[in-house]
Amino acid sequence: MIEYDSSSIKNLIQKDSKDLDSADELSGFRSKFVIEDPDLIYLDGNSLGRLPIKTSELVKEIVSEQWGDRLIRSWNERWLEDTTRIGDKIGLVVGAKPGEVVIADSTSVCLYKAAVSALLSDQKRSVILTDDQNFPSDIQVLRAAASAVSKDHEVVLIESNKAEDPVDVLLEAIDETVALVSLSQVSYRSGWCWDLSLISQKAHQVGAKVLWDLSHSVGVVPIDLRRDGIDLAVGCTYKYLNGGPGAPAFMYVSENCKELINPIAGWYGSEDPFGFDPDCQPDRDNRRFLTGTPPLISTLLIEPGVDLVIEAGVESIRSKSVALSEKFLFKVRQTLLTLGFEIASPLDEKNRGSHVSLSHSSALAIGQSLINEQSTIPDVRPPDLVRFGFAPLYTTFSEVEECVNRIKTVIEGGGVSRWENSNPLVP
Ligand SMILES: Cc1ncc(COP(=O)(O)O)c(C=O)c1O
């Protein structure tokens, strides 16, 4: 077994990838995923995780037995309990208590509910602080939340991308005018990773609340929401949790935030949904943040992926994630920096999530050539980033090394000119 501690990592990554794979304590997890084409290097698990084999079996059972055979009886027989159980399992991954995490809606909708509820709880303050590295949908949602609460509320964007020290710039901007600090823990672009505890402490010192988007960190970066005193968090289940395309999001509301109300109240979040009483009060627990019937099938399909993360342990996953990323960066430095690429992610692993972005003026063409000619799937974020996501449960060191060889082949083999006019819907 290899220990990937940061002092030894620089030596380790020089080792042969095959040796690193044989010594990898997580290597057994790869066989728990559907991998139809072993030559395909899939480095987009930060966008859509691979399909766990257990999920592909479960889908048949859910559809034909739970739905087809048991029909509506399944609600009483299992579904109500199943949804709570899966929320609690995600709670284990993010350091929440049972009942603190609910599964609902999409990340964007959960973010809206969380932001409006926080803003309504203290209307003397009007600033929502976020940064230019945040996911565009998050910025749109935060603006919608601000204007839903009052015309005086505004979203202030910190330019952390250009800052020499983004942490200093952000900490400086958190003052008494701020009602809510809302950031993605790991930026979808550069992979920059904020220190949850540090930022949240500063926000609390000035009386602001924090709302974290954990989409690019859950399941791959250790998170302890209770220890760090986080008020609110949301996140995707279809990335490193492998929950499936469009799987519902999760929402964490600290037990200490009992005063927060769901701005989109509905029957499913009420104390007694099946009492059918329009005057029924919201549930006292976090179920109050639910609105309508959950998308049951996709909610149930989240569980096998979460189970794999729990079985592997996020600390082990993180260690391998750092080692994979460092191996990639090592090969990139050796091979690609003379071919027009620049590293667009933090070099210090403490400031990085589990993807690495390279910038290149022909990013889109390179991405298309890799996908269509080299059996390698990264993704592209316009205008100039090619992103490579490392999902330690199934990404191997050999794949990381071979990916860099294939990028080199694209550049040297004319892939850019063959794909420079392509215009895919999903880059
Ligand atoms: C950081 C982040 N937040 C939010 C979203 C949006 O999630 P959804 O489309 O499920 O609302 C994404 C989607 O990739 C994301 O990467």
XYZ file of C-alpha atoms and ligand atoms in Angstrom:
443
model
C 0.000 0.000 0.000
C 1.208 3.494 -0.795
C 0.807 6.361 1.654
C 0.276 9.543 -0.325
C 1.372 12.127 2.230
C 2.388 15.478 0.833
C 6.044 15.150 1.853
C 6.554 11.912 -0.102
C 4.306 12.716 -3.031
C 6.965 14.406 -5.161
C 9.039 11.170 -5.119
C 6.073 8.887 -5.540
C 4.798 10.472 -8.712
C 8.055 9.711 -10.469
C 7.353 5.999 -10.029
C 5.967 3.926 -12.847
C 2.193 4.263 -13.155
C 1.724 0.488 -13.257
C 3.525 0.167 -9.903
C 1.369 2.939 -8.456
C -1.735 1.123 -9.686
C -0.650 -2.187 -8.153
C 0.004 -0.555 -4.802
C -3.242 1.443 -4.875
C -5.450 0.450 -1.943
C -8.551 1.720 -3.781
C -7.876 -0.213 -6.998
C -10.604 -2.777 -6.218
C -13.308 -0.118 -6.516
C -12.875 0.216 -10.290
C -14.476 -3.204 -10.816
C -17.618 -1.942 -9.069
C -18.368 0.384 -12.001
C -19.685 -0.375 -15.475
C -16.650 -0.050 -17.747
C -17.661 -1.239 -21.209
C -14.564 0.040 -23.021
C -11.306 -0.389 -21.077
C -9.441 1.778 -23.607
C -11.701 4.763 -22.911
C -10.016 7.169 -20.501
C -12.861 8.897 -18.713
C -11.731 12.054 -16.950
C -15.107 13.743 -16.654
C -16.363 12.177 -13.429
C -16.371 15.716 -12.026
C -19.245 16.408 -14.413
C -21.041 13.062 -14.588
C -19.737 10.153 -12.520
C -19.574 6.632 -13.911
C -22.397 4.136 -13.409
C -21.960 1.817 -10.395
C -22.798 -1.809 -11.314
C -25.103 -1.983 -8.295
C -27.094 0.966 -9.667
C -27.617 -0.758 -13.000
C -29.064 -3.752 -11.110
C -31.097 -1.618 -8.726
C -32.821 0.279 -11.492
C -34.527 -2.928 -12.673
C -35.684 -3.770 -9.164
C -37.029 -0.289 -8.502
C -38.909 -0.076 -11.756
C -40.330 -3.568 -12.027
C -40.811 -4.526 -8.371
C -41.133 -1.389 -6.285
C -43.093 0.521 -8.929
C -44.469 -2.152 -11.289
C -45.541 -4.686 -8.662
C -45.988 -2.856 -5.357
C -47.311 0.356 -6.954
C -48.388 3.028 -4.479
C -47.962 0.625 -1.560
C -44.198 1.212 -1.856
C -44.598 4.640 -0.232
C -45.609 3.063 3.062
C -43.535 -0.060 2.612
C -40.238 1.722 1.966
C -39.975 4.925 -0.040
C -40.553 7.379 2.824
C -37.877 5.689 4.881
C -35.541 5.170 1.898
C -35.324 8.892 1.065
C -34.477 9.778 4.676
C -31.883 7.027 4.852
C -30.118 8.194 1.687
C -30.066 11.796 2.939
C -28.475 10.579 6.165
C -25.837 8.660 4.213
C -24.861 11.829 2.361
C -24.834 13.419 5.811
C -22.141 10.929 6.821
C -20.008 12.004 3.852
C -20.258 15.724 4.703
C -20.158 15.523 8.508
C -23.826 16.195 9.237
C -26.130 14.718 11.873
C -29.016 12.432 10.854
C -31.861 14.598 9.561
C -29.655 17.558 8.659
C -29.354 16.615 4.965
C -32.396 16.350 2.713
C -32.464 15.287 -0.921
C -34.468 17.552 -3.172
C -34.783 19.377 -6.467
C -31.619 20.432 -8.329
C -28.592 22.174 -6.850
C -29.718 25.453 -8.399
C -33.174 25.239 -6.780
C -31.743 24.178 -3.408
C -29.306 27.087 -3.614
C -32.209 29.474 -4.209
C -34.177 28.127 -1.267
C -31.139 28.299 0.997
C -30.108 31.803 -0.102
C -33.571 33.337 0.223
C -34.112 31.712 3.606
C -30.813 33.128 4.874
C -31.520 36.619 3.507
C -35.012 36.709 5.004
C -33.598 35.849 8.416
C -31.662 39.147 8.738
C -32.955 41.914 6.532
C -30.772 44.654 8.026
C -27.915 43.482 5.802
C -28.105 43.506 2.035
C -24.892 42.144 0.505
C -24.441 38.617 -0.831
C -20.772 37.985 -1.375
C -19.541 35.518 -3.956
C -16.693 35.303 -6.478
C -16.032 35.242 -10.192
C -14.912 31.599 -10.001
C -18.352 30.517 -8.884
C -20.559 28.465 -11.195
C -22.542 30.846 -13.460
C -25.846 29.270 -12.448
C -24.986 29.964 -8.802
C -24.395 33.623 -9.574
C -27.675 33.813 -11.503
C -29.521 32.105 -8.655
C -27.962 34.379 -6.021
C -29.025 37.420 -8.053
C -32.555 36.025 -8.331
C -32.569 35.400 -4.576
C -31.393 38.976 -3.909
C -34.103 40.520 -6.041
C -36.776 38.229 -4.570
C -36.002 39.581 -1.093
C -35.769 43.326 -1.800
C -34.592 45.876 -4.322
C -31.777 46.833 -1.944
C -30.185 43.398 -1.854
C -27.238 42.964 -4.188
C -24.689 40.356 -5.204
C -21.079 41.513 -4.925
C -18.552 39.520 -6.988
C -15.009 39.239 -5.687
C -12.433 38.959 -8.472
C -10.654 36.033 -6.914
C -9.504 34.612 -10.225
C -7.094 37.472 -10.848
C -6.061 37.942 -7.231
C -2.593 36.935 -6.132
C -4.044 35.750 -2.838
C -7.784 35.070 -3.258
C -8.170 34.234 0.433
C -6.928 37.674 1.537
C -9.172 39.441 -0.956
C -12.208 37.501 0.179
C -11.533 37.843 3.914
C -11.062 41.592 3.450
C -14.441 41.887 1.708
C -16.388 40.128 4.470
C -17.648 43.032 6.581
C -20.761 44.088 8.541
C -22.758 44.834 5.377
C -22.618 41.183 4.332
C -25.684 39.057 4.965
C -24.488 35.935 3.198
C -21.210 34.558 1.869
C -21.949 31.980 -0.804
C -19.202 30.185 -2.706
C -18.469 26.906 -4.408
C -15.955 25.115 -2.212
C -14.151 23.912 -5.350
C -14.332 26.137 -8.412
C -15.689 24.421 -11.525
C -13.054 26.244 -13.608
C -9.664 26.148 -11.940
C -10.375 23.601 -9.230
C -9.458 26.223 -6.602
C -10.557 24.937 -3.174
C -11.608 27.347 -0.426
C -10.929 26.608 3.227
C -14.487 26.135 4.537
C -13.555 26.696 8.128
C -11.489 29.864 7.658
C -14.033 31.651 5.449
C -16.985 30.582 7.566
C -15.296 31.770 10.774
C -14.728 35.236 9.326
C -18.314 35.408 8.084
C -19.629 34.460 11.515
C -17.380 37.029 13.207
C -19.195 39.816 11.325
C -22.616 38.206 11.809
C -23.076 36.877 8.250
C -24.268 33.408 7.278
C -22.456 31.020 4.934
C -23.889 28.934 2.145
C -21.490 26.510 0.424
C -21.961 24.748 -2.897
C -20.188 21.414 -2.441
C -20.869 20.073 -5.952
C -17.205 19.662 -6.904
C -15.986 18.564 -3.490
C -18.523 16.152 -2.035
C -17.154 12.611 -2.077
C -13.623 13.653 -2.939
C -12.567 16.350 -0.437
C -12.995 15.710 3.301
C -15.830 17.873 4.621
C -17.047 18.296 8.192
C -19.947 20.729 8.149
C -20.799 20.456 11.840
C -17.209 20.787 13.038
C -16.772 23.876 10.850
C -20.058 25.441 11.982
C -21.469 25.749 8.467
C -24.989 27.196 8.272
C -26.099 25.984 4.862
C -24.764 23.832 2.045
C -26.017 22.315 -1.180
C -24.473 20.056 -3.797
C -24.811 17.765 -6.784
C -25.047 13.998 -6.410
C -24.164 13.168 -10.012
C -20.454 14.028 -9.917
C -18.179 12.230 -7.442
C -21.178 10.577 -5.755
C -22.037 8.850 -9.065
C -25.800 9.319 -8.622
C -26.666 9.523 -12.347
C -27.566 12.249 -14.845
C -29.861 14.874 -13.334
C -29.976 13.073 -9.976
C -31.524 15.309 -7.304
C -29.374 17.576 -5.168
C -28.791 17.558 -1.427
C -29.290 20.392 0.999
C -27.798 20.782 4.459
C -29.295 23.148 6.985
C -27.548 23.271 10.329
C -29.622 22.185 13.290
C -28.703 25.603 14.745
C -30.623 27.400 11.993
C -34.114 26.504 13.203
C -35.335 30.024 12.367
C -34.799 29.573 8.619
C -37.909 29.072 6.538
C -38.339 27.439 3.156
C -39.333 30.199 0.682
C -41.017 27.614 -1.589
C -43.173 25.873 0.995
C -45.253 22.961 -0.226
C -47.166 19.938 0.989
C -44.213 17.592 1.019
C -42.350 19.789 3.500
C -45.288 20.185 5.831
C -45.781 18.476 9.193
C -48.407 16.140 7.799
C -48.299 15.947 3.994
C -50.968 13.313 3.853
C -53.389 15.263 6.044
C -54.126 17.395 2.935
C -54.697 20.507 5.034
C -53.772 23.833 3.365
C -53.125 25.319 6.831
C -50.698 22.600 7.818
C -47.475 24.083 9.242
C -44.013 23.381 7.840
C -42.243 20.418 9.387
C -40.046 21.406 12.332
C -37.075 19.425 11.054
C -35.187 19.927 7.807
C -37.951 18.188 5.897
C -39.465 21.703 5.860
C -37.125 22.507 2.959
C -38.859 19.977 0.731
C -41.588 21.267 -1.561
C -43.152 18.651 -3.824
C -42.889 14.910 -4.373
C -39.231 13.942 -4.718
C -38.080 12.349 -7.992
C -38.214 8.954 -6.364
C -36.459 6.729 -8.885
C -33.461 9.001 -9.296
C -33.301 9.576 -5.543
C -33.093 5.829 -4.875
C -30.396 5.442 -7.516
C -28.055 7.754 -5.594
C -27.514 5.208 -2.829
C -25.037 2.709 -4.408
C -22.646 5.508 -5.407
C -22.766 7.037 -1.929
C -22.208 3.602 -0.386
C -19.007 3.210 -2.411
C -17.705 6.556 -1.161
C -18.504 5.600 2.434
C -16.867 2.195 2.015
C -13.671 3.692 0.542
C -13.579 6.603 3.021
C -13.177 10.215 1.898
C -9.707 10.532 3.483
C -8.365 7.666 1.325
C -10.156 9.043 -1.713
C -8.566 12.440 -1.112
C -5.076 10.976 -0.768
C -5.375 9.197 -4.086
C -6.952 12.253 -5.704
C -3.906 14.331 -4.753
C -1.550 11.636 -6.028
C -3.404 11.321 -9.363
C -3.435 15.106 -9.823
C 0.262 15.387 -8.970
C 1.095 12.575 -11.392
C -0.844 14.398 -14.104
C 0.897 17.715 -13.366
C 4.289 15.988 -13.377
C 3.627 14.538 -16.851
C 2.155 17.831 -18.084
C 5.307 19.689 -17.028
C 7.472 17.125 -18.795
C 5.456 17.020 -22.010
C 2.901 19.733 -22.644
C 4.183 23.110 -21.500
C 6.146 23.545 -24.723
C 3.035 22.780 -26.767
C 1.008 25.877 -25.886
C -0.532 24.652 -22.618
C -0.482 26.445 -19.282
C -1.525 25.024 -15.944
C -4.663 26.910 -14.910
C -5.163 25.223 -11.522
C -3.505 25.910 -8.162
C -0.142 24.187 -7.903
C -0.384 23.688 -4.157
C -2.582 20.639 -3.577
C -4.058 22.219 -0.433
C -5.772 24.785 -2.656
C -7.033 22.317 -5.243
C -10.002 19.975 -5.576
C -9.896 16.839 -7.729
C -9.656 18.307 -11.218
C -6.871 20.067 -13.047
C -7.487 22.567 -15.834
C -5.054 23.347 -18.610
C -5.475 26.478 -20.672
C -4.820 26.493 -24.403
C -5.988 28.818 -27.179
C -7.459 25.794 -29.038
C -9.114 24.202 -26.006
C -12.358 23.274 -27.750
C -10.645 21.604 -30.723
C -8.319 19.708 -28.395
C -11.264 18.464 -26.332
C -13.090 17.319 -29.478
C -10.042 15.601 -30.914
C -9.456 13.765 -27.613
C -13.056 12.586 -27.493
C -13.486 11.668 -31.142
C -10.030 10.424 -32.080
C -8.236 9.460 -28.888
C -10.872 7.687 -26.794
C -10.280 10.160 -23.971
C -13.030 12.225 -22.355
C -12.156 15.450 -20.555
C -14.403 18.509 -20.916
C -13.934 22.067 -22.003
C -14.938 25.265 -20.281
C -14.870 28.211 -22.671
C -12.966 30.062 -23.775
C -9.710 28.278 -23.083
C -9.872 25.550 -20.434
C -9.637 21.795 -20.881
C -10.609 20.140 -17.571
C -9.393 16.756 -16.383
C -11.307 15.273 -13.461
C -9.787 12.517 -11.339
C -12.294 10.225 -9.666
C -10.160 8.023 -7.390
C -12.711 5.213 -7.194
C -12.125 4.379 -10.854
C -9.352 6.564 -12.336
C -5.972 4.811 -12.569
C -2.453 6.231 -12.622
C -1.886 4.521 -15.976
C -4.879 6.378 -17.426
C -3.559 9.696 -16.165
C -0.171 9.077 -17.770
C -1.648 7.785 -21.017
C -3.995 10.780 -21.186
C -0.997 13.129 -21.382
C 0.479 11.012 -24.203
C -2.808 11.249 -26.083
C -2.945 15.034 -25.653
C 0.529 15.221 -27.154
C -0.615 13.067 -30.086
C -3.538 15.435 -30.680
C -1.242 18.460 -30.892
C 1.471 16.800 -32.937
C -0.901 14.834 -35.148
C -2.966 17.750 -36.455
C -6.021 17.169 -34.221
C -6.473 20.892 -33.661
C -6.905 21.754 -37.331
C -9.303 18.843 -37.868
C -11.601 20.010 -35.049
C -11.180 23.789 -34.968
C -14.587 24.460 -36.510
C -16.544 22.009 -34.374
C -19.405 23.340 -32.345
C -20.708 20.664 -29.939
C -23.744 21.427 -27.784
C -21.994 20.082 -24.673
C -18.289 21.053 -24.835
C -20.654 24.021 -8.832
C -21.985 23.724 -9.445
N -23.088 24.241 -8.895
C -24.292 24.031 -9.434
C -24.449 23.261 -10.569
C -25.818 23.129 -11.179
O -26.454 22.018 -10.759
P -27.945 21.711 -11.234
O -27.954 21.798 -12.723
O -28.186 20.324 -10.754
O -28.835 22.718 -10.637
C -23.336 22.666 -11.154
C -23.489 21.829 -12.361
O -22.569 21.287 -12.908
C -22.066 22.921 -10.595
O -20.951 22.429 -11.150
